[in-house]
Coordinates of C-alpha atoms in Angstrom, one line a residue:
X1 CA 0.0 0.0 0.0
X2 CA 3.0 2.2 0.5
X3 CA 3.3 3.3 -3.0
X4 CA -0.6 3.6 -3.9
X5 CA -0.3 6.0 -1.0
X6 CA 2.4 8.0 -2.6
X7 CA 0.6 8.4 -5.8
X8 CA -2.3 9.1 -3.9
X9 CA -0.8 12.0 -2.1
X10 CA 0.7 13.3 -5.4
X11 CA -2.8 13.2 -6.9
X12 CA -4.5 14.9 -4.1
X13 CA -2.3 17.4 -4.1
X14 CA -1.8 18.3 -7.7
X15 CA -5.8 18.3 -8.3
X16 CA -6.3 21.2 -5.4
X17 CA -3.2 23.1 -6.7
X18 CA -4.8 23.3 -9.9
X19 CA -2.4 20.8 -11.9
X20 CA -5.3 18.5 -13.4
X21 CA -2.5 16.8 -16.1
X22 CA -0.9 15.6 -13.4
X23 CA -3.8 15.2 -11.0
X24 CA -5.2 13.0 -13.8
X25 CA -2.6 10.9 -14.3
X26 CA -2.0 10.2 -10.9
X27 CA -5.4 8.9 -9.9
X28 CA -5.1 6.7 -13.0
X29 CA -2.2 5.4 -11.4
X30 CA -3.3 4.9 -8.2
X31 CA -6.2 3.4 -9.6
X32 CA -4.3 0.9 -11.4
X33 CA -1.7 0.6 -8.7
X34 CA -5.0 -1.0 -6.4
X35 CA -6.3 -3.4 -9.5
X36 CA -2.8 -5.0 -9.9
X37 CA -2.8 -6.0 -6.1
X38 CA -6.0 -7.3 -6.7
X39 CA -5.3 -9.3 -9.5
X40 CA -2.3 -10.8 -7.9
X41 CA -3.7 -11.3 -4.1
X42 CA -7.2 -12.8 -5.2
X43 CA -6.7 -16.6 -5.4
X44 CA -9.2 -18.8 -7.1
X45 CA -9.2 -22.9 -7.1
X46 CA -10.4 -24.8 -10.0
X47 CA -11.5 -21.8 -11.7
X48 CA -14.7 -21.0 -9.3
X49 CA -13.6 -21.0 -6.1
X50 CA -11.9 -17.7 -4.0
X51 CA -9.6 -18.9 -1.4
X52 CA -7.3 -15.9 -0.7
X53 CA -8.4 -12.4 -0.7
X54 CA -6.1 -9.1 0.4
X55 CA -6.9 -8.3 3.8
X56 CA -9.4 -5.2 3.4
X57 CA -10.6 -6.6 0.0
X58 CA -13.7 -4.4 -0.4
X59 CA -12.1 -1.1 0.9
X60 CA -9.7 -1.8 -2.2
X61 CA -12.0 -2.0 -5.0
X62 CA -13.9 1.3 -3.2
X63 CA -10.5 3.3 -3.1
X64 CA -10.2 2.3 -6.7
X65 CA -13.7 3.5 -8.5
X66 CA -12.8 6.4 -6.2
X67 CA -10.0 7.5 -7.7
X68 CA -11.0 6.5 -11.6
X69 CA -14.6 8.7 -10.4
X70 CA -12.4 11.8 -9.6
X71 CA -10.2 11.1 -12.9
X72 CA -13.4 11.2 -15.0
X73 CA -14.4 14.2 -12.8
X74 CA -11.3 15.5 -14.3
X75 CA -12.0 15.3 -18.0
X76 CA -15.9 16.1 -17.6
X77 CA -15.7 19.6 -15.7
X78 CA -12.4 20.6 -18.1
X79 CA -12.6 19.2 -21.2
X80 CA -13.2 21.4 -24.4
X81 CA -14.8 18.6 -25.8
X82 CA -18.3 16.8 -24.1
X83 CA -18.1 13.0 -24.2
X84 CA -21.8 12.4 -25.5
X85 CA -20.5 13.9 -28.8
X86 CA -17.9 10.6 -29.3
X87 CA -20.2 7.9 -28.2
X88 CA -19.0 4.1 -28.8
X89 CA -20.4 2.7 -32.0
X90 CA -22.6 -0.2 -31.3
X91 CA -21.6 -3.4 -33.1
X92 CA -23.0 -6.0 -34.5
X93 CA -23.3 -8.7 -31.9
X94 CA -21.5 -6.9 -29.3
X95 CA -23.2 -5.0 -26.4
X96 CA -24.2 -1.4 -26.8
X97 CA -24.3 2.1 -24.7
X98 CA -28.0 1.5 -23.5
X99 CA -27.2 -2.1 -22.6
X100 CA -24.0 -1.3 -20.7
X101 CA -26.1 1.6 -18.9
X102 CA -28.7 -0.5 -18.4
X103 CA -27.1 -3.6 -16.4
X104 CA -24.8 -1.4 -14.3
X105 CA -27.2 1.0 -12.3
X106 CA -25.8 1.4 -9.1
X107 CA -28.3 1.9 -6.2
X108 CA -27.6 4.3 -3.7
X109 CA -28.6 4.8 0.0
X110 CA -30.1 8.5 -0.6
X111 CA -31.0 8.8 2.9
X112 CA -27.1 9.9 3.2
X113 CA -25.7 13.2 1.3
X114 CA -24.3 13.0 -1.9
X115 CA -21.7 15.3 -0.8
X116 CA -17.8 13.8 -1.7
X117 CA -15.5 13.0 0.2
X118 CA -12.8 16.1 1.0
X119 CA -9.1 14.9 -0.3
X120 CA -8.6 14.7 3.7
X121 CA -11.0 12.5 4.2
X122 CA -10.0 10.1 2.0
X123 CA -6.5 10.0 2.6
X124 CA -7.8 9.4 6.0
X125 CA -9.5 6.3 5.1
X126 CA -6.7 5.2 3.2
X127 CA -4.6 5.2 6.3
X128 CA -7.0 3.8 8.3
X129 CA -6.7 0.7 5.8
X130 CA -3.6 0.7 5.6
X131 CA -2.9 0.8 9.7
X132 CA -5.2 -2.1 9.7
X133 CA -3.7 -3.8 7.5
X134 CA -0.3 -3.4 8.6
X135 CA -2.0 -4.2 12.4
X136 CA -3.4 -7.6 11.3
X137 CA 0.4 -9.2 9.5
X138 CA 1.9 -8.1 12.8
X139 CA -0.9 -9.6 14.7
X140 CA -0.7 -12.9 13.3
X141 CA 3.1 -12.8 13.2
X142 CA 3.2 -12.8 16.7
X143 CA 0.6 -15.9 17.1
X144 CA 2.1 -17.9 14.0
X145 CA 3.3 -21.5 15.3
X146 CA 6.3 -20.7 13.2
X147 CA 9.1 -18.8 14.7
X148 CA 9.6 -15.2 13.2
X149 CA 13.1 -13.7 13.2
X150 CA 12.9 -10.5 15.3
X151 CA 14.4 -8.3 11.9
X152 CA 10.3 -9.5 10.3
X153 CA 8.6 -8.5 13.9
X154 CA 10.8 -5.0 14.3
X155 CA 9.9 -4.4 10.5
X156 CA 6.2 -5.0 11.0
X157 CA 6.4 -3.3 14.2
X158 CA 7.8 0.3 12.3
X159 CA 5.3 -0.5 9.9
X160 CA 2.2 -0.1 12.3
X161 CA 3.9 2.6 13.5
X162 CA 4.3 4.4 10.3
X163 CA 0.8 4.6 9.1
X164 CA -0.3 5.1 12.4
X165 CA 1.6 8.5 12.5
X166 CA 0.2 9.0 9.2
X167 CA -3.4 8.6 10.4
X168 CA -2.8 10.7 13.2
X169 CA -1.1 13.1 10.8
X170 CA -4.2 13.7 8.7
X171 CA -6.9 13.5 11.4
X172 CA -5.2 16.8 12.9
X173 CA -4.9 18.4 10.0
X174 CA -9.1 17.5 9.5
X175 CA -9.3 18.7 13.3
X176 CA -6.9 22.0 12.0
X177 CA -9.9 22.7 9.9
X178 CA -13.0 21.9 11.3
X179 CA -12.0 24.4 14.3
X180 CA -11.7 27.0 12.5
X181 CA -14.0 29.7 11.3
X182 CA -14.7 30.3 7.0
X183 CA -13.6 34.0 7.7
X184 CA -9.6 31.9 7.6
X185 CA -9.9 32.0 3.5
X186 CA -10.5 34.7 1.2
X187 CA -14.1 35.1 -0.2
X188 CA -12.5 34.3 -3.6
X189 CA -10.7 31.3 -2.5
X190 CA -14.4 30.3 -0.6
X191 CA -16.0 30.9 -3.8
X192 CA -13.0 28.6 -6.1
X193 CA -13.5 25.6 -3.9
X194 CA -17.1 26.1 -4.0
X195 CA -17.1 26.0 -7.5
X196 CA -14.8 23.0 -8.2
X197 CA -17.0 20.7 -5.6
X198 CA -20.4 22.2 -7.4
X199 CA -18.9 21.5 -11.0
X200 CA -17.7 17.9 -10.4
X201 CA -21.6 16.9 -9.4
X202 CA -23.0 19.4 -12.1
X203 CA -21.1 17.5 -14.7
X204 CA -22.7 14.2 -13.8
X205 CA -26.6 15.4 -14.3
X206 CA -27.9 14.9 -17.7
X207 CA -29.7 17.5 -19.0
X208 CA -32.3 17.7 -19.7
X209 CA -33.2 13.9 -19.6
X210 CA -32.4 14.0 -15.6
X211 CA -34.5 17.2 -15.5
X212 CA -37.5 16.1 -17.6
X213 CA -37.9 12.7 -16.1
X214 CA -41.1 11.6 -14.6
X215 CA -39.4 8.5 -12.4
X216 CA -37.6 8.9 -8.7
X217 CA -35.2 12.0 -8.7
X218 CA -31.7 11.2 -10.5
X219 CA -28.8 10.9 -7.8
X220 CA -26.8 12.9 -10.0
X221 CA -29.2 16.1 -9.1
X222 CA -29.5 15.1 -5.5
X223 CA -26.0 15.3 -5.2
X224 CA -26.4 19.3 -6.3
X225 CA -29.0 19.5 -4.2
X226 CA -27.4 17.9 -1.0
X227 CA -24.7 20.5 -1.4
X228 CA -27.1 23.3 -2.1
X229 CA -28.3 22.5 1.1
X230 CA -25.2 22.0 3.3
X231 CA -24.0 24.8 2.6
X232 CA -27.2 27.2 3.3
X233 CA -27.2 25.0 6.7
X234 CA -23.4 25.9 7.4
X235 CA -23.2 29.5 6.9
X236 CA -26.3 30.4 8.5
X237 CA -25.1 28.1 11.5
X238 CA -21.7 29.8 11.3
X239 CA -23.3 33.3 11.6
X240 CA -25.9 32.7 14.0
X241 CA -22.9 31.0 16.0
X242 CA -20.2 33.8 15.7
X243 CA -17.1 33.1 16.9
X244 CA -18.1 30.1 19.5
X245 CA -17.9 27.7 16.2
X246 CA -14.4 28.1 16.9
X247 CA -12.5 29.2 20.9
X248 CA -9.6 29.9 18.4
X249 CA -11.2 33.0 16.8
X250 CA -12.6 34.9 19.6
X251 CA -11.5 38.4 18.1
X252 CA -14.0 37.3 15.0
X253 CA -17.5 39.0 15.1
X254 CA -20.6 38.5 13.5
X255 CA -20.7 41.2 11.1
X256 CA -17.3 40.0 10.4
X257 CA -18.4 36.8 8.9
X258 CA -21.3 38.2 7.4
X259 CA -19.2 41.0 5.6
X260 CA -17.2 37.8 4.4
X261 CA -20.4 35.8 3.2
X262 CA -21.6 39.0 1.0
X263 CA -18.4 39.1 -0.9
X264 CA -18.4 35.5 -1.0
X265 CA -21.7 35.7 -2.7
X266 CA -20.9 38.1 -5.3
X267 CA -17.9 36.2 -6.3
X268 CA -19.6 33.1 -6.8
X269 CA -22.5 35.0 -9.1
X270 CA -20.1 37.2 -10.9
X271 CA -16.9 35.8 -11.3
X272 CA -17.6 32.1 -11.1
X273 CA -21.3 31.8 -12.4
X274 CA -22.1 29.8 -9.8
X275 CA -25.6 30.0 -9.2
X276 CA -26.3 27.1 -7.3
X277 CA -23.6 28.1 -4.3
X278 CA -24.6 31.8 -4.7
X279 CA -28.5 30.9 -3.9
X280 CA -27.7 28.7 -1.0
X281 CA -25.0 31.5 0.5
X282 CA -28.1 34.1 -0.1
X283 CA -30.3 31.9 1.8
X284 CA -28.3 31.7 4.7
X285 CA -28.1 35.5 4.9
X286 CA -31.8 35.8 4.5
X287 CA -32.4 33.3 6.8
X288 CA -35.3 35.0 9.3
X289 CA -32.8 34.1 12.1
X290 CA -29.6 35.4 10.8
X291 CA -31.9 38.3 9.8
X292 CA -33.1 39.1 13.4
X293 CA -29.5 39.7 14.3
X294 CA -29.6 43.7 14.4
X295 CA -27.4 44.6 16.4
X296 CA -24.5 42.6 14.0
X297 CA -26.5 44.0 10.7
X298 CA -25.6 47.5 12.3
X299 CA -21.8 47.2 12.4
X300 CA -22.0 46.0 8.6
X301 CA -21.0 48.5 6.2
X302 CA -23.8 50.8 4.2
X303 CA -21.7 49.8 0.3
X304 CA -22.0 46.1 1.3
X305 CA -25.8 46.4 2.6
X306 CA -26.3 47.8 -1.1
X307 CA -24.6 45.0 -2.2
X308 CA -26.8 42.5 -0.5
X309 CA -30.0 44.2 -1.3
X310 CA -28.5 44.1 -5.4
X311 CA -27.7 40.6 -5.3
X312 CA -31.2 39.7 -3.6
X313 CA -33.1 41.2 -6.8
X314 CA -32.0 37.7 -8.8
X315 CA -33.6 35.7 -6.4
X316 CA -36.6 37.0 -5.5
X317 CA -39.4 34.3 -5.9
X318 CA -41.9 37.4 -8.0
X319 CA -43.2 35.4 -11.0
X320 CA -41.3 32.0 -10.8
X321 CA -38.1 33.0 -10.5
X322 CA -38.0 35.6 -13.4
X323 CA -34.9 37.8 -11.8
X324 CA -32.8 34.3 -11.8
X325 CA -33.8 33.0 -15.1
X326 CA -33.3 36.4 -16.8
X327 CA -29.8 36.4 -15.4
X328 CA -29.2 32.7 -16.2
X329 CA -30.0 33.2 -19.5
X330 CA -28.2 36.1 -20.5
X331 CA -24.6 33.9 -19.2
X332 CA -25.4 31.2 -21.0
X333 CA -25.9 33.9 -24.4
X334 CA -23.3 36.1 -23.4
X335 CA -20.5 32.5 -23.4
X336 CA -22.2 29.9 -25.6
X337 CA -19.3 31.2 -28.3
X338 CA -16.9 29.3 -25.8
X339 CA -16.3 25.5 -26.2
X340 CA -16.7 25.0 -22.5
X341 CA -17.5 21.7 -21.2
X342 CA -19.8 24.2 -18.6
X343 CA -20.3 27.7 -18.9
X344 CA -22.8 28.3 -15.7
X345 CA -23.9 26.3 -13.1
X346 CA -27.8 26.7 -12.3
X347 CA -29.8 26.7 -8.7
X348 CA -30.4 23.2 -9.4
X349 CA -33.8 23.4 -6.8
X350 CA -35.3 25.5 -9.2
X351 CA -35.5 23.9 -12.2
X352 CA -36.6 20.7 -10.5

């Protein structure tokens, strides 16, 4: 596991610094790194029967759709090109697109969030494996029948130790950032990540069949609107809250973060196009409760109030939505000359 941790790591971190060649590769790799130990490790008898398996089997073949999932991710949200305009030629006798689509529908428990997994999270899982992993050789090294030289046990021993410091390495860097208040980044760096998490499960819905259809709601819009959600939930919560979200931060105000929230807002309508994030952030300022909070609304600035008050005109409910469509449209006219693989990406809620 050592080395699919490696090119894990490198893939992790060249996708959040931007370097999606790289990033792309990488997962590939890691990806393929996880299906050569399962080819060699799973061992069948006469052809039907399994009698060895990795240790950790299943959380193998999870890592790996994981990180092929994030490198199609990769070529959906920033390709020039869409993949449903090269679509694999059916052939005689073979199995086609609507056949292949057909027998592979995956059911998922939508009781949980579509939300995915933060690059910390999932390297912490991938420790987590791993320490077990390295936990269980050493474990059964010690109770083997079979002597073991002490260089095998000392080895096995640093092992455990090794991805244990690992795990603990990454849980307090997910401790580092749960504690601390969204006023830590830059609206525009707020606003980026936003985006990148909202165009990964934009670039899974199928429009306009998922849109259109009269069965169960697609996954792939309950994702967007899982996020949509969480985040109206999280920034109202971090307002009404103030600084006792985080002891660290007791110099942080109200006003402060809803100062922050306002530019984040604006960002994500007019620099990113993000209308699904910009409509949930709105909604958390709105929010009757966050609203009651006068004495914080005070302290805010007079330019910025404007600003609010300007940016609440595209979502006011008057005539289905007219103020957001009007502006949704005009994006879409103002880019459709660029081959983007997205130009915008809508308030999912309201078009479902």
């Amino acid at each position: 596991m050592a080395a699919f941790e490696q090119v894990l790591k490198n893939a992790v971190t060249d996708f959040t610094t931007g370097d999606l060649k790289n990033g792309y590769e990488n997962y590939l790799k890691a990806a393929f790194t996880l299906i050569l130990q399962l080819s060699d490790e799973v061992v069948f008898e006469d052809k039907n029967r399994v009698t060895s398996l990795p240790n950790h089997v299943y959380n193998l073949f999870t890592l790996s759709h994981k990180c092929l999932q994030t490198a199609e991710d990769i070529i959906r949200n920033w390709s020039i090109h869409s993949p449903d305009t090269y679509p694999f030629p059916s052939q005689e006798g073979g199995v086609t697109n609507s056949s292949l689509e057909r027998e592979n529908v995956i059911t998922i428990e939508t009781t949980l969030p579509l939300i995915p997994l933060s690059p910390l999270t999932q390297m912490s899982i991938i420790h987590s494996s791993s320490l077990a992993s390295a936990s269980h050789k050493l474990a059964l090294s010690k109770h083997s029948k079979s002597s073991t030289a002490s260089e095998v046990l000392h080895r096995l021993t640093e092992d455990v130790n090794i991805h244990r410091s690992n795990l603990d390495t990454v849980n307090a860097q997910v401790q580092s950032v749960t504690d601390v208040l969204i006023t830590t980044w830059s609206p525009d760096a707020v606003a980026k990540q936003l985006t990148i998490i909202e165009a990964q499960l934009f670039a899974k819905v199928v429009i306009p069949d998922d849109l259109l259809s009269s069965e169960t709601q697609s996954t792939r819009i309950q994702g967007c609107l899982d996020l949509h959600k969480y985040i109206e939930s999280s920034f109202a919560h971090q307002i009404i809250a103030g600084s006792e979200v985080s002891s660290n931060f007791p110099e942080v105000h109200r006003e402060d973060i809803i100062v922050h929230m306002i530019r984040t807002a604006y960002l994500l309508l007019h620099a990113y196009r993000n209308f699904n994030s910009f409509v949930a952030v709105m909604k958390a300022l709105t929010n009757p409760e966050v609203r009651r909070l006068n004495k914080s609304w005070k302290l805010v600035p007079r330019k910025l109030k404007q600003t609010l008050n300007e940016l609440m005109v595209h979502m006011h409910p008057k005539e289905n939505y007219r103020g957001y469509r009007a502006l949704f449209e005009s994006v879409l006219q103002e880019n459709d000359q660029f081959d983007a693989g997205i130009i915008g990406i809508p308030c999912m809620e309201l078009h479902v």
